């Protein structure tokens, strides 16, 4: 008993082990409830359900933030809410990329939510590794914060002066690598990532990956790329690894729920990227200000961040009022399964398989 108590109270990355285990337990329960109860069967998620789920996850994140504020102090609480708001806003860019990936592989909406939830498990590990590495670097070499600050300022300026490059999934090196080295079916098999079927080359049963598996891998690689921006950004707000990790994961959990609402109206957030660029420059500059002049009040940092993001959202909604999203047909390995009637026929064939 003493051994267990000693382990739970032992320090890990600046916080007691029980704090980390408790948070991971909350995430595990949320995922189990989502996968095992709310979405036990694959179904298409409508905008209304997406908004309700997102509201639920936002409520959980806010309640957790209130607990951080109460148990760790107002400074930690404001840092958590600032990091959460920033990560939430930055994740909107992920929605655009995810929708392109699902479109390329022609994944029907009824299978997308389940795939995204499984992807969270990989994100937990990948983000955890990146955050732990960043924390170790900062603890060993404090000057790394200046590198983060300069990187954020450069990234923000680049976002302001350069347009977004067109995403071409077919040229993705991960897609090319996996396609060249794995057996991949040309059609979907429901929500399955792998299936056993006859290999046309050998005539024997072999394990094949499905387009859903490829989509899942590419989405997680894309998330890793986005983390290169988001992790330094939140470390610029706080170096408390626990707050960095929890704010990051809470934002990602909510993104999966909000995806289906945002993907239908992502075109309405056209000007948000400029607000995010300004936020990145502000946070990057704050690192240098903190080191040279003095610490910026966390309340000011939270207020400025929220104000810029809110302004970006409002300007986007105003400027794009009356605009209509333009859909596109996927041209990937499962393109024949895309769009209304074709998708329904494809689902029926997948069920027969």
Coordinates of C-alpha atoms in Angstrom, one line a residue:
X1 CA 0.0 0.0 0.0
X2 CA 2.8 2.4 0.9
X3 CA 4.5 1.5 -2.4
X4 CA 1.3 2.5 -4.4
X5 CA 0.9 5.7 -2.3
X6 CA 4.6 6.5 -2.9
X7 CA 4.2 6.0 -6.7
X8 CA 1.0 8.1 -6.9
X9 CA 2.6 11.0 -5.0
X10 CA 5.9 10.8 -6.9
X11 CA 6.7 13.7 -9.2
X12 CA 6.5 13.3 -13.0
X13 CA 7.3 16.3 -15.2
X14 CA 6.7 18.7 -12.4
X15 CA 3.4 17.2 -11.2
X16 CA 2.3 14.3 -8.9
X17 CA 1.8 11.0 -10.8
X18 CA -1.9 10.8 -9.6
X19 CA -2.6 14.1 -11.5
X20 CA -1.4 12.6 -14.8
X21 CA -3.2 9.3 -14.2
X22 CA -6.4 11.1 -13.3
X23 CA -6.4 13.1 -16.4
X24 CA -5.6 10.1 -18.6
X25 CA -8.4 8.3 -16.8
X26 CA -10.9 11.1 -17.7
X27 CA -9.8 11.0 -21.3
X28 CA -10.1 7.2 -21.4
X29 CA -13.6 7.3 -19.9
X30 CA -14.7 10.0 -22.4
X31 CA -13.4 7.9 -25.3
X32 CA -15.0 4.7 -24.0
X33 CA -18.3 6.5 -23.5
X34 CA -18.1 8.0 -26.9
X35 CA -17.1 4.8 -28.7
X36 CA -19.0 2.3 -26.6
X37 CA -22.3 4.2 -25.9
X38 CA -22.9 7.2 -28.1
X39 CA -21.5 5.8 -31.3
X40 CA -21.5 2.0 -30.8
X41 CA -22.8 1.7 -34.3
X42 CA -21.4 3.6 -37.3
X43 CA -23.7 6.4 -38.3
X44 CA -23.5 9.8 -40.0
X45 CA -23.1 12.7 -37.6
X46 CA -25.4 15.6 -38.4
X47 CA -24.5 19.3 -37.7
X48 CA -26.9 19.4 -34.7
X49 CA -25.4 16.3 -33.1
X50 CA -21.9 17.6 -33.8
X51 CA -22.7 20.9 -32.1
X52 CA -24.2 19.1 -29.1
X53 CA -21.2 16.8 -28.7
X54 CA -18.9 19.8 -29.1
X55 CA -20.8 21.7 -26.4
X56 CA -20.4 18.7 -24.1
X57 CA -16.6 18.5 -24.7
X58 CA -16.2 22.2 -24.3
X59 CA -18.1 22.0 -21.0
X60 CA -15.8 19.2 -19.8
X61 CA -12.8 21.3 -20.8
X62 CA -14.1 24.4 -19.0
X63 CA -14.9 22.4 -15.8
X64 CA -11.4 21.0 -15.9
X65 CA -10.1 24.5 -16.3
X66 CA -12.1 25.7 -13.3
X67 CA -10.6 22.9 -11.3
X68 CA -7.1 23.9 -12.4
X69 CA -7.8 27.5 -11.4
X70 CA -9.1 26.4 -8.0
X71 CA -6.4 23.8 -7.2
X72 CA -3.3 25.4 -8.8
X73 CA -4.1 29.0 -8.6
X74 CA -5.5 31.8 -10.9
X75 CA -2.3 32.1 -12.9
X76 CA -2.3 28.4 -13.8
X77 CA -6.0 28.7 -14.6
X78 CA -5.6 31.6 -16.9
X79 CA -2.7 29.9 -18.6
X80 CA -4.8 26.8 -19.2
X81 CA -7.7 28.8 -20.7
X82 CA -5.3 30.8 -22.9
X83 CA -3.7 27.6 -24.1
X84 CA -7.0 25.9 -24.6
X85 CA -8.4 28.8 -26.6
X86 CA -5.3 29.0 -28.8
X87 CA -5.2 25.3 -29.5
X88 CA -8.9 25.3 -30.2
X89 CA -8.5 28.1 -32.8
X90 CA -5.4 26.6 -34.3
X91 CA -7.2 23.2 -34.7
X92 CA -9.7 24.8 -37.1
X93 CA -7.0 24.6 -39.8
X94 CA -6.9 20.8 -39.1
X95 CA -10.6 20.6 -40.1
X96 CA -9.8 21.8 -43.6
X97 CA -7.0 19.3 -44.0
X98 CA -9.0 16.4 -42.5
X99 CA -11.9 17.1 -44.9
X100 CA -9.5 17.0 -47.9
X101 CA -8.1 13.7 -46.7
X102 CA -11.5 12.1 -46.2
X103 CA -12.6 13.4 -49.6
X104 CA -9.5 12.0 -51.3
X105 CA -10.1 8.5 -49.9
X106 CA -13.8 8.9 -50.3
X107 CA -14.7 8.0 -46.7
X108 CA -18.4 8.2 -46.1
X109 CA -19.4 10.4 -43.2
X110 CA -20.8 7.5 -41.3
X111 CA -17.3 6.0 -40.8
X112 CA -15.4 9.3 -40.3
X113 CA -16.3 9.9 -36.6
X114 CA -15.2 6.5 -35.5
X115 CA -11.9 6.8 -37.4
X116 CA -11.3 10.2 -35.8
X117 CA -11.9 8.8 -32.3
X118 CA -9.4 6.0 -32.9
X119 CA -7.0 8.6 -34.1
X120 CA -7.1 10.3 -30.8
X121 CA -5.2 7.4 -29.2
X122 CA -2.3 8.0 -31.6
X123 CA -2.5 11.7 -31.0
X124 CA -2.2 11.2 -27.2
X125 CA 1.0 9.3 -27.7
X126 CA 2.5 11.7 -30.4
X127 CA 1.6 14.9 -28.7
X128 CA 2.8 13.5 -25.4
X129 CA 6.2 12.6 -26.9
X130 CA 6.5 16.1 -28.4
X131 CA 5.4 17.9 -25.3
X132 CA 7.8 15.8 -23.1
X133 CA 10.6 16.5 -25.5
X134 CA 9.9 20.2 -25.5
X135 CA 9.7 20.3 -21.7
X136 CA 13.1 18.5 -21.4
X137 CA 14.7 20.9 -23.9
X138 CA 13.4 24.0 -22.1
X139 CA 14.5 22.6 -18.7
X140 CA 18.0 21.8 -20.0
X141 CA 18.4 24.8 -22.3
X142 CA 16.3 27.8 -21.4
X143 CA 17.4 29.6 -24.5
X144 CA 15.2 27.2 -26.5
X145 CA 12.3 29.5 -25.6
X146 CA 13.9 32.2 -27.8
X147 CA 14.0 29.7 -30.6
X148 CA 10.3 29.0 -30.1
X149 CA 9.5 32.7 -30.0
X150 CA 11.4 33.4 -33.2
X151 CA 9.7 30.4 -34.9
X152 CA 6.3 31.6 -33.9
X153 CA 6.9 35.2 -35.1
X154 CA 8.3 33.8 -38.4
X155 CA 5.3 31.5 -38.8
X156 CA 2.9 34.3 -38.0
X157 CA 4.5 36.6 -40.5
X158 CA 4.5 33.9 -43.2
X159 CA 0.8 33.2 -42.6
X160 CA 0.1 36.9 -43.0
X161 CA 2.0 37.5 -46.3
X162 CA 1.7 34.1 -48.0
X163 CA -1.4 32.3 -49.2
X164 CA -2.2 28.8 -48.3
X165 CA -0.7 26.1 -50.6
X166 CA -3.1 23.7 -52.2
X167 CA -3.2 20.3 -50.5
X168 CA -2.6 17.3 -52.8
X169 CA -3.0 14.1 -50.9
X170 CA -1.9 12.0 -53.9
X171 CA 1.6 13.5 -53.6
X172 CA 1.8 12.9 -49.8
X173 CA 5.0 10.9 -49.1
X174 CA 3.2 8.8 -46.5
X175 CA 0.6 7.8 -49.0
X176 CA 3.2 6.9 -51.6
X177 CA 5.3 5.0 -49.1
X178 CA 2.4 2.9 -47.8
X179 CA 0.9 2.3 -51.2
X180 CA 4.2 1.0 -52.5
X181 CA 4.8 -1.4 -49.5
X182 CA 1.3 -2.5 -48.4
X183 CA -1.5 -4.5 -49.9
X184 CA -4.4 -2.0 -50.1
X185 CA -7.9 -2.6 -51.2
X186 CA -9.5 -0.3 -53.8
X187 CA -12.8 -0.3 -51.9
X188 CA -14.0 0.3 -48.4
X189 CA -15.0 -2.6 -46.1
X190 CA -17.3 -0.8 -43.7
X191 CA -15.4 0.6 -40.7
X192 CA -12.7 -2.0 -40.9
X193 CA -9.0 -1.0 -41.2
X194 CA -7.8 -4.4 -42.3
X195 CA -9.4 -7.3 -44.2
X196 CA -8.4 -10.7 -45.3
X197 CA -9.0 -11.4 -49.0
X198 CA -7.5 -13.4 -51.9
X199 CA -4.3 -11.8 -53.2
X200 CA -4.7 -11.6 -57.0
X201 CA -1.0 -12.2 -57.5
X202 CA -0.7 -15.3 -55.4
X203 CA -4.3 -16.6 -55.1
X204 CA -3.9 -17.0 -51.3
X205 CA -5.5 -15.2 -48.5
X206 CA -3.6 -12.2 -47.4
X207 CA -4.1 -9.2 -45.1
X208 CA -5.0 -6.0 -46.9
X209 CA -5.3 -2.4 -45.5
X210 CA -8.4 -0.4 -46.5
X211 CA -8.6 3.2 -47.6
X212 CA -10.0 4.0 -44.1
X213 CA -6.6 2.9 -42.6
X214 CA -4.7 5.1 -45.0
X215 CA -6.9 8.0 -44.2
X216 CA -6.3 7.5 -40.4
X217 CA -2.5 7.3 -40.9
X218 CA -2.4 10.5 -43.0
X219 CA -4.7 12.4 -40.6
X220 CA -2.4 11.5 -37.7
X221 CA 0.7 12.6 -39.7
X222 CA -1.1 15.8 -40.5
X223 CA -1.8 16.4 -36.8
X224 CA 1.9 15.8 -36.1
X225 CA 2.8 18.5 -38.6
X226 CA 0.3 20.9 -37.0
X227 CA 1.8 20.1 -33.6
X228 CA 5.0 21.7 -34.8
X229 CA 3.2 25.0 -34.6
X230 CA 0.9 24.4 -31.7
X231 CA 3.3 22.9 -29.2
X232 CA 5.8 25.8 -29.3
X233 CA 2.8 28.2 -29.2
X234 CA 1.5 26.8 -25.9
X235 CA 5.0 26.5 -24.4
X236 CA 5.3 30.2 -25.0
X237 CA 2.2 30.7 -22.8
X238 CA 3.4 28.4 -20.0
X239 CA 6.2 25.9 -19.4
X240 CA 4.1 23.9 -17.0
X241 CA 4.0 20.6 -18.8
X242 CA 0.8 19.5 -17.2
X243 CA -1.1 22.5 -18.4
X244 CA 0.5 22.3 -21.8
X245 CA -0.6 18.6 -22.2
X246 CA -4.1 18.9 -20.7
X247 CA -5.0 22.1 -22.7
X248 CA -3.7 20.4 -25.9
X249 CA -5.6 17.2 -25.4
X250 CA -8.9 18.9 -24.3
X251 CA -8.8 21.0 -27.5
X252 CA -8.2 17.9 -29.7
X253 CA -11.0 15.9 -28.0
X254 CA -13.4 18.7 -28.8
X255 CA -12.1 19.1 -32.4
X256 CA -13.2 15.5 -33.3
X257 CA -16.8 16.3 -32.1
X258 CA -16.9 19.7 -33.8
X259 CA -15.4 18.4 -37.1
X260 CA -18.7 17.6 -38.7
X261 CA -20.2 21.1 -38.0
X262 CA -17.0 22.9 -39.0
X263 CA -16.4 20.9 -42.1
X264 CA -19.7 22.1 -43.5
X265 CA -18.9 25.7 -42.8
X266 CA -15.1 25.9 -42.8
X267 CA -15.3 28.3 -45.8
X268 CA -16.9 30.8 -43.4
X269 CA -13.6 31.1 -41.4
X270 CA -11.5 32.4 -44.3
X271 CA -10.1 35.4 -42.3
X272 CA -9.4 33.5 -39.1
X273 CA -6.0 32.5 -40.3
X274 CA -4.9 36.2 -40.2
X275 CA -6.1 36.5 -36.6
X276 CA -4.2 33.3 -35.7
X277 CA -1.1 34.7 -37.4
X278 CA -1.3 37.9 -35.3
X279 CA -1.8 35.7 -32.2
X280 CA 1.3 33.7 -33.0
X281 CA 3.3 36.9 -33.5
X282 CA 2.0 38.3 -30.2
X283 CA 2.8 35.1 -28.3
X284 CA 6.3 34.8 -29.9
X285 CA 7.0 38.5 -29.1
X286 CA 5.8 37.9 -25.5
X287 CA 8.6 35.4 -24.9
X288 CA 11.2 38.1 -25.7
X289 CA 9.3 40.7 -23.6
X290 CA 9.1 38.3 -20.6
X291 CA 12.8 37.7 -20.7
X292 CA 13.9 41.3 -21.4
X293 CA 11.3 43.6 -19.8
X294 CA 9.3 41.4 -17.4
X295 CA 6.4 38.9 -17.2
X296 CA 3.2 39.9 -19.0
X297 CA 0.2 39.5 -16.8
X298 CA -1.5 36.2 -17.7
X299 CA -4.9 38.0 -17.6
X300 CA -3.6 40.4 -20.3
X301 CA -2.3 37.5 -22.4
X302 CA -5.7 35.7 -22.1
X303 CA -7.6 38.9 -22.9
X304 CA -5.5 39.7 -26.0
X305 CA -5.6 36.2 -27.3
X306 CA -9.4 35.8 -26.9
X307 CA -10.0 39.3 -28.4
X308 CA -7.9 38.6 -31.5
X309 CA -9.5 35.2 -32.1
X310 CA -13.0 36.5 -31.6
X311 CA -12.3 39.4 -34.0
X312 CA -11.1 36.9 -36.6
X313 CA -14.2 34.8 -36.2
X314 CA -16.6 37.8 -36.4
X315 CA -14.8 39.3 -39.4
X316 CA -14.8 36.0 -41.2
X317 CA -18.6 35.4 -40.6
X318 CA -19.4 39.0 -41.7
X319 CA -17.2 38.9 -44.8
X320 CA -18.4 35.5 -46.0
X321 CA -22.1 35.9 -45.2
X322 CA -24.2 34.4 -47.9
X323 CA -21.3 32.3 -49.3
X324 CA -21.9 28.6 -50.1
X325 CA -19.4 25.8 -49.6
X326 CA -18.1 24.1 -52.8
X327 CA -18.0 20.4 -52.5
X328 CA -15.5 18.2 -54.3
X329 CA -15.5 14.6 -55.3
X330 CA -12.6 12.5 -54.0
X331 CA -10.2 11.2 -56.6
X332 CA -8.4 8.7 -54.4
X333 CA -8.4 4.9 -54.3
X334 CA -12.0 4.7 -53.2
X335 CA -13.4 7.5 -55.3
X336 CA -16.1 5.3 -56.8
X337 CA -17.7 5.3 -53.3
X338 CA -18.1 9.1 -53.1
X339 CA -21.3 11.2 -53.3
X340 CA -24.9 10.3 -52.4
X341 CA -26.2 7.4 -54.5
X342 CA -22.7 6.0 -55.3
X343 CA -21.9 6.1 -51.6
X344 CA -25.0 4.1 -50.7
X345 CA -24.3 1.5 -53.3
X346 CA -20.7 1.3 -52.0
X347 CA -21.8 0.8 -48.4
X348 CA -24.1 -2.0 -49.5
X349 CA -21.3 -3.7 -51.4
X350 CA -19.0 -3.3 -48.4
X351 CA -21.6 -4.9 -46.2
X352 CA -21.8 -7.8 -48.5
X353 CA -18.1 -8.3 -48.3

